Amino acid sequence: MAKRVGIETSLAISEVVAACDVDVVAAYPITPQTHIVEHLADLVANGKLDAEYIPVESEHSAMSACLGSVAAGARTFTASAGQGLELMHEVLFVASAMRLPVIMAVTNRAVSSPLSVWGDHSDVMATRDVGWIQLFVENGQEAVDNTICAFKMGEAKNVLLPVMVNLDGFHLSHMIEPITIPEREEISRFLPPFDYPLPLHPDKPVAMGDFAPPVIFSEAKWAQEINIRDSYETIIQTWQEFGQQFGRYYQPVEKYCTEGAETLLLTMGSFSETAMTAIDNLREQGQKVGLVRIRLWRPFPFEELRKAVGSAKTLIVFDRAISVGGPGGPVVSEVKAALYNEPQKPNVVSFVGGLGGRDVTREGFEEIITRGQEIAEQGSPNEFEIYGVRE
Amino acid sequence: MVKPENEFTWRDIEIGAIVTTPGNAIQYRTGDWRSQKPEYIFDRCIKCGVCAIYCPEGCINQNEEGHFVADMYYCKGCGICATECPVYVISMVEEVE
């Protein structure tokens, strides 16, 4: 049986990627993802992981090498963050449209300028529409578990889509926590070998990444949309199977103290754990508050979100990214779209915060909830507010 | 030949739009890009084949009389053959079809 050990989340991800018997890692180091790829390089160099480690010259090359690797039928992992994720941006579209299940950890980081190596969700939100399955995790154990699940979801024959496992840079990636890393043998019972149906092979030549004239491009895009939509069932099923074997269950939309809650806070990522302590505190004071966390960002769980927030009076959405000149945060934009046609829906209030690594404490979330309730009753001159910004 | 591309639905597309039939670019009718087409006065033709060598589409073939003629399924009407012909056999005229 696997032991529960104190380990940095980044190193735990590397260890579990190795335990998933990855064939190829192509990555370029960038803060705060560095420890993941450094440790994978160590494991390969020390002979503990029998894999090809490709030290590429940029993130664009990293993702390109990953495409080639998956196309040849190899289980492939990479990791990036911030500017690095943006540098691989165009190749991300190719991975999903070509149905190449690259698995990537993203240690979410702010995007320049001003230069910030610290965490927020600006990087992943800029890659929202690249067609990847996108998961958010809240602690080290979830990062490990969902990395294993990502391989199984992404590589499933009816899915074949790249998967991004998002974890907050520093706040989570550099945290030392007690984590259970399943043994190789346990994982191999859960995760079947990767079997890509149309690999590049001289015996049966195929052409990948061809061009499509206008007469066929729409059909190719619709096929992609149906594909990621249908992947939803497999994602749910994978989490269920994981829970049955390992005893830890995951949902596309996670709920905390939502029973009878009139005000709901909605978060994504590791700040959710701080938000939970705020909810505990307010509940003790007799306030009817609860927390909803989106774990599955793409494909977006419309139905589950509606079910989770539909009966609340006020829904306060906390975004760790700003859509400059837009509706505030990308998450609130999605949430509002999901609720627009509902006959009964909560009053949605938007906050942006935790930008570029700034902490939001338990007291901070309590302030956000109080202020959110005020805005819900009295309105606000602004479409959204940045929590804690000095005016 | 597989069914025409305008009859393809999304269900007909292989995963990731992968092409599983190598060499199927031969079905691609580049001829419908054409706004000009070559016309020939073969009396002058010396059957040198320079036009076929220069054709970027590789679509000029020698016929039974030994003259070099473009395959209009592929000819894009670029006019390079007309420019390169040393004896002015070829002239480009407007495509009206």
XYZ file of C-alpha atoms in Angstrom:
488
model
C 0.000 0.000 0.000
C 1.068 3.512 -0.718
C 2.245 5.557 2.259
C 1.153 9.051 3.128
C 4.256 11.219 3.112
C 5.115 14.880 3.507
C 6.147 16.087 0.050
C 6.045 19.242 -2.039
C 3.072 19.169 -4.426
C 5.302 19.704 -7.488
C 7.512 16.738 -6.584
C 4.454 14.624 -5.859
C 3.168 15.374 -9.363
C 6.515 14.288 -10.861
C 6.465 11.102 -8.785
C 2.947 10.223 -9.862
C 3.683 10.986 -13.512
C 6.557 8.512 -13.207
C 4.248 6.011 -11.503
C 1.845 6.405 -14.452
C 4.733 5.064 -16.553
C 4.992 8.026 -18.870
C 7.011 7.434 -22.053
C 7.997 10.966 -23.002
C 8.398 14.256 -21.157
C 9.124 17.344 -23.245
C 9.187 20.495 -21.185
C 10.837 23.852 -20.722
C 11.315 25.125 -17.170
C 9.446 28.212 -16.013
C 8.614 29.474 -12.551
C 6.568 28.175 -10.703
C 6.419 24.922 -12.682
C 10.192 24.305 -12.507
C 10.233 21.754 -9.688
C 7.919 19.431 -11.605
C 10.112 19.182 -14.682
C 13.398 19.292 -12.743
C 12.331 16.319 -10.682
C 11.150 14.422 -13.749
C 14.528 15.094 -15.361
C 16.185 13.738 -12.177
C 14.055 10.601 -12.239
C 14.987 9.920 -15.860
C 18.683 10.744 -15.336
C 18.872 8.517 -12.248
C 17.319 5.596 -14.070
C 14.203 5.571 -11.898
C 11.938 6.430 -14.822
C 12.352 4.712 -18.171
C 11.248 7.599 -20.369
C 12.569 9.953 -22.991
C 13.176 13.416 -21.541
C 13.377 16.007 -24.311
C 15.049 19.240 -23.140
C 13.552 21.555 -25.726
C 14.501 25.180 -26.428
C 11.101 26.772 -25.756
C 7.540 26.029 -24.715
C 6.432 26.209 -28.345
C 8.862 23.402 -29.057
C 7.836 21.562 -25.888
C 4.231 21.292 -26.972
C 5.230 20.543 -30.575
C 7.464 17.686 -29.400
C 4.581 16.423 -27.267
C 2.305 16.328 -30.323
C 4.793 14.213 -32.227
C 5.265 11.952 -29.259
C 1.551 11.261 -28.757
C 1.085 10.889 -32.514
C 3.600 8.042 -32.358
C 1.526 6.473 -29.583
C 3.615 7.417 -26.534
C 2.193 8.460 -23.164
C 3.298 12.073 -22.892
C 3.507 14.669 -20.153
C 4.547 18.284 -19.967
C 4.097 21.210 -17.619
C 4.115 24.967 -17.973
C 2.820 28.231 -16.565
C 2.342 31.926 -17.279
C 4.370 33.208 -20.238
C 5.347 29.645 -21.061
C 1.759 28.583 -21.517
C 1.166 31.608 -23.752
C 4.225 30.784 -25.865
C 2.771 27.334 -26.575
C -0.655 28.846 -27.226
C -1.052 28.123 -30.953
C 0.127 24.549 -30.519
C -2.483 23.941 -27.813
C -5.229 24.295 -30.419
C -3.491 21.739 -32.602
C -3.239 19.176 -29.785
C -6.975 19.169 -29.161
C -8.126 19.403 -32.766
C -5.767 16.589 -33.777
C -7.051 14.520 -30.834
C -3.627 14.074 -29.252
C -3.937 13.494 -25.495
C -0.968 15.381 -24.088
C -1.278 15.637 -20.302
C -0.064 18.916 -18.840
C 0.221 20.359 -15.355
C -0.176 24.127 -15.304
C 1.036 25.875 -12.171
C -1.123 28.916 -12.728
C 0.793 32.174 -12.877
C 0.046 35.801 -13.729
C 0.945 36.984 -17.225
C 3.188 40.016 -17.849
C 3.187 42.975 -17.763
C 4.132 44.033 -15.055
C 6.303 40.966 -14.647
C 4.965 38.653 -11.969
C 6.138 35.139 -11.253
C 3.341 34.715 -8.718
C 0.062 32.972 -9.102
C -3.313 33.788 -10.567
C -5.464 32.336 -13.329
C -4.613 34.766 -16.161
C -2.557 32.167 -17.996
C -5.144 29.411 -18.169
C -8.007 31.812 -18.853
C -6.213 32.987 -21.995
C -6.218 29.341 -23.100
C -9.881 28.827 -22.243
C -10.956 28.168 -25.832
C -8.150 25.890 -27.005
C -10.330 22.784 -26.766
C -8.514 21.019 -23.929
C -10.176 19.303 -20.999
C -9.324 21.641 -18.110
C -9.399 20.623 -14.445
C -8.706 22.689 -11.327
C -7.332 21.167 -8.141
C -7.251 22.586 -4.623
C -4.534 20.679 -2.739
C -1.602 18.330 -3.260
C -3.622 15.153 -2.990
C -6.103 16.393 -5.582
C -3.208 17.318 -7.887
C -1.820 13.784 -7.667
C -5.203 12.087 -8.038
C -6.278 14.237 -10.938
C -2.995 13.745 -12.762
C -3.681 10.008 -12.727
C -7.285 10.625 -13.801
C -6.124 13.013 -16.541
C -4.177 10.232 -18.256
C -7.169 7.923 -18.093
C -9.697 10.518 -19.286
C -7.562 11.958 -22.015
C -6.367 8.642 -23.407
C -9.823 6.994 -23.386
C -10.616 5.759 -26.900
C -13.802 7.803 -27.166
C -12.126 10.936 -25.793
C -8.524 11.286 -27.059
C -8.185 14.849 -25.854
C -5.364 16.711 -24.132
C -5.942 17.481 -20.457
C -4.685 20.422 -18.430
C -4.454 19.982 -14.656
C -4.450 23.465 -13.160
C -2.903 24.082 -9.764
C -2.161 27.468 -8.257
C 1.474 28.507 -8.671
C 3.347 28.732 -5.312
C 0.158 28.685 -3.202
C -0.178 25.038 -4.130
C 2.765 24.014 -6.322
C 5.346 24.812 -3.618
C 3.323 23.640 -0.629
C 4.606 20.674 1.362
C 1.627 18.557 2.339
C 0.874 15.030 3.487
C 0.120 13.251 0.207
C -0.552 9.624 -0.693
C 1.112 8.740 -3.972
C -0.380 5.474 -5.223
C 2.083 2.702 -6.111
C 2.766 1.853 -9.760
C 0.992 -1.445 -9.348
C -2.168 0.213 -7.993
C -2.115 2.760 -10.788
C -1.637 0.105 -13.469
C -4.850 -1.557 -12.296
C -6.653 1.761 -12.814
C -4.876 3.139 -15.871
C -4.656 0.885 -18.936
C -1.703 1.225 -21.345
C -2.069 4.002 -23.916
C -3.269 2.657 -27.234
C -3.593 5.429 -29.809
C -5.818 4.169 -32.648
C -4.052 5.834 -35.593
C -0.400 6.241 -34.643
C 2.292 7.370 -37.040
C 3.720 4.107 -38.295
C 5.368 3.174 -41.605
C 3.196 0.042 -41.932
C 0.034 2.105 -42.067
C 0.874 5.629 -43.161
C -1.446 8.466 -42.188
C -1.262 12.219 -42.648
C -1.899 14.386 -39.578
C -2.567 18.092 -39.392
C -3.708 18.515 -42.959
C -5.480 21.586 -44.206
C -9.238 21.886 -44.619
C -10.836 24.126 -47.243
C -13.968 26.109 -46.262
C -16.186 23.279 -47.485
C -15.025 20.978 -44.666
C -13.688 23.207 -41.854
C -17.065 23.730 -40.112
C -17.654 19.976 -40.066
C -14.220 19.429 -38.488
C -15.006 22.005 -35.768
C -18.422 20.517 -35.060
C -16.841 17.078 -34.739
C -14.466 18.603 -32.177
C -17.314 20.185 -30.225
C -19.280 16.914 -30.124
C -16.091 15.134 -29.055
C -15.354 17.322 -26.027
C -19.034 17.451 -25.065
C -19.215 13.654 -25.134
C -16.010 13.423 -23.103
C -18.038 14.649 -20.118
C -19.495 11.190 -19.430
C -16.042 9.620 -19.457
C -14.681 12.312 -17.130
C -17.440 11.603 -14.589
C -16.997 7.857 -14.980
C -13.221 8.130 -14.529
C -13.628 10.040 -11.270
C -16.146 7.440 -10.085
C -13.820 4.552 -10.880
C -10.998 6.399 -9.186
C -13.140 6.875 -6.081
C -14.100 3.227 -6.012
C -10.476 2.103 -6.123
C -8.749 4.824 -4.108
C -11.542 6.146 -1.876
C -11.299 9.776 -2.991
C -14.176 11.084 -5.085
C -14.313 14.114 -7.386
C -17.183 16.048 -8.960
C -17.301 18.591 -11.794
C -18.880 21.089 -9.397
C -17.990 20.627 -5.740
C -20.317 21.879 -3.018
C -19.600 22.866 0.574
C -22.341 23.785 3.066
C -24.726 24.632 0.222
C -27.708 23.041 1.966
C -30.159 25.852 2.729
C -27.614 28.506 1.761
C -29.057 31.831 0.622
C -25.687 33.279 -0.309
C -23.175 31.209 -2.228
C -19.558 31.996 -2.924
C -18.045 30.473 -6.066
C -14.299 29.865 -6.378
C -11.816 27.795 -8.378
C -8.480 26.392 -7.260
C -6.622 26.333 -3.973
C -8.180 29.505 -2.554
C -11.324 27.408 -2.157
C -9.791 25.840 0.952
C -9.394 29.261 2.576
C -12.908 30.139 1.462
C -14.188 27.015 3.228
C -12.809 28.227 6.543
C -14.580 31.549 5.962
C -17.832 29.659 5.318
C -17.302 27.631 8.518
C -16.848 30.822 10.498
C -19.904 32.542 9.031
C -22.018 29.416 9.474
C -21.036 29.388 13.153
C -22.357 32.936 13.338
C -25.640 31.673 11.930
C -25.315 33.022 8.389
C -26.841 30.950 5.596
C -23.777 30.832 3.366
C -22.175 28.111 1.312
C -19.423 27.516 -1.222
C -19.443 26.138 -4.756
C -16.182 25.283 -6.542
C -15.828 24.554 -10.225
C -13.415 21.667 -10.723
C -14.161 20.971 -14.380
C -13.659 24.173 -16.351
C -13.824 22.553 -19.814
C -16.101 20.985 -20.882
C -18.081 23.441 -18.765
C -20.549 21.629 -16.476
C -23.594 23.794 -17.265
C -26.231 21.485 -15.800
C -24.354 20.749 -12.567
C -23.634 24.432 -12.042
C -27.316 25.340 -12.476
C -28.289 22.636 -10.005
C -25.667 23.768 -7.493
C -26.495 27.484 -7.475
C -30.072 27.648 -8.792
C -31.889 28.026 -5.478
C -29.563 30.606 -3.903
C -30.564 34.279 -3.655
C -27.081 35.672 -4.153
C -24.120 34.141 -5.931
C -20.754 35.823 -5.401
C -18.229 34.766 -8.021
C -14.553 35.152 -7.189
C -12.241 35.252 -10.208
C -8.427 35.060 -10.031
C -8.115 36.667 -13.441
C -9.302 39.867 -15.027
C -10.779 40.058 -18.484
C -9.539 43.578 -19.147
C -12.217 45.726 -20.749
C -14.651 42.853 -20.445
C -17.132 41.519 -17.927
C -14.699 41.327 -14.981
C -13.617 37.757 -14.555
C -13.868 34.958 -17.128
C -15.585 32.674 -14.608
C -18.396 35.099 -13.835
C -18.952 35.585 -17.535
C -19.418 31.830 -17.966
C -21.604 31.538 -14.878
C -23.895 34.350 -16.021
C -24.196 32.751 -19.453
C -25.101 29.436 -17.850
C -27.873 31.051 -15.795
C -29.270 33.579 -18.262
C -32.170 31.498 -19.548
C -33.152 30.106 -16.156
C -36.519 31.292 -14.837
C -35.190 31.262 -11.254
C -31.625 32.391 -10.762
C -29.506 34.070 -8.116
C -28.352 37.656 -8.239
C -24.779 37.302 -9.492
C -22.075 39.549 -8.007
C -18.554 39.623 -9.429
C -15.256 39.984 -7.597
C -11.761 39.729 -8.991
C -8.925 39.080 -6.545
C -5.803 37.167 -5.675
C -4.061 38.697 -8.697
C -0.332 38.182 -9.190
C 0.020 36.109 -6.027
C -1.793 38.390 -3.584
C -3.273 36.458 -0.685
C -6.924 36.402 0.160
C -7.256 35.338 3.784
C -10.209 33.826 5.605
C -11.140 37.334 6.766
C -10.789 38.458 3.165
C -13.386 35.973 1.959
C -15.665 36.997 4.821
C -15.352 40.618 3.648
C -16.064 39.558 0.076
C -19.214 37.751 1.174
C -20.414 40.714 3.276
C -19.658 43.216 0.512
C -21.239 40.882 -2.061
C -24.454 40.742 -0.077
C -24.455 44.552 0.100
C -23.998 44.834 -3.664
C -26.765 42.277 -4.243
C -29.154 44.440 -2.215
C -28.025 47.939 -3.142
C -26.283 47.499 -6.463
C -22.840 48.753 -7.366
C -21.660 51.447 -9.776
C -19.171 48.929 -11.146
C -19.733 45.755 -13.097
C -17.212 44.103 -10.762
C -14.845 44.999 -7.942
C -11.234 44.053 -7.381
C -11.008 42.825 -3.825
C -8.499 44.757 -1.743
C -7.431 47.182 -4.450
C -6.185 50.502 -3.017
C -8.011 53.445 -4.571
C -12.750 8.290 -55.492
C -14.447 8.882 -52.142
C -17.568 11.019 -52.012
C -17.237 14.679 -52.979
C -16.086 16.890 -50.118
C -19.306 18.914 -50.102
C -21.184 15.746 -49.148
C -18.960 15.081 -46.108
C -20.668 15.462 -42.727
C -18.826 15.793 -39.430
C -19.403 12.085 -38.864
C -17.385 11.215 -41.976
C -14.253 12.922 -40.658
C -11.643 10.615 -39.141
C -10.547 11.400 -35.560
C -8.479 14.574 -35.489
C -9.181 14.977 -39.224
C -6.391 12.463 -39.812
C -6.011 11.416 -43.437
C -5.816 7.638 -43.610
C -5.566 7.337 -47.395
C -2.087 8.479 -48.391
C -1.846 10.358 -51.659
C -5.466 11.454 -51.700
C -4.385 14.989 -52.627
C -4.731 13.623 -56.173
C -8.470 14.104 -55.684
C -8.079 17.786 -54.942
C -9.433 19.789 -57.862
C -6.990 22.687 -57.885
C -8.310 23.492 -61.360
C -11.195 25.440 -59.871
C -8.779 28.107 -58.583
C -8.206 29.113 -62.199
C -9.091 32.529 -63.584
C -7.015 32.113 -66.753
C -6.376 29.074 -68.914
C -3.656 28.187 -71.436
C -4.428 28.122 -75.173
C -2.052 26.466 -77.614
C -0.913 27.048 -81.198
C 0.849 23.726 -81.669
C 2.147 24.608 -85.202
C 5.072 26.311 -83.497
C 5.676 23.626 -80.845
C 9.172 22.092 -80.883
C 8.149 19.469 -78.258
C 10.951 20.546 -75.940
C 8.913 20.004 -72.750
C 10.176 23.164 -71.017
C 6.578 23.999 -70.039
C 6.187 20.612 -68.295
C 9.468 21.091 -66.417
C 8.465 24.513 -65.130
C 4.826 23.684 -64.296
C 4.633 24.025 -60.457
C 1.608 21.752 -60.355
C 3.310 18.997 -62.398
C 0.150 18.687 -64.433
C 1.519 19.028 -67.990
C 1.789 15.747 -69.901
C 2.819 14.806 -73.430
C -0.035 13.616 -75.659
C 0.045 11.122 -78.548
C 1.148 13.776 -81.057
C 4.052 14.655 -78.751
C 2.625 18.006 -77.695
C 2.583 19.098 -74.057
C -0.884 19.813 -72.622
C -2.048 20.833 -69.132
C -4.523 18.641 -67.245
C -7.334 21.081 -66.540
C -8.452 19.174 -63.391
C -5.287 20.496 -61.730
C -4.144 23.515 -63.816
C -4.389 26.635 -61.599
C -3.852 28.967 -64.545
C -0.634 30.486 -63.198
C 0.779 31.131 -66.677
C 4.342 30.019 -65.963
C 4.201 27.634 -68.962
C 3.260 30.538 -71.244
C 6.131 32.642 -69.891
C 8.701 29.870 -70.220
C 7.742 28.502 -73.654
C 10.670 29.517 -75.955
C 8.527 29.535 -79.096
C 5.365 31.212 -77.821
C 2.979 28.283 -78.284
C 1.001 29.125 -75.173
C -1.095 32.196 -74.445
C -3.218 32.744 -71.335
C -6.858 33.668 -71.918
C -9.701 34.345 -69.505
C -11.389 31.247 -68.049
C -15.104 31.587 -68.664
C -16.381 28.196 -67.457
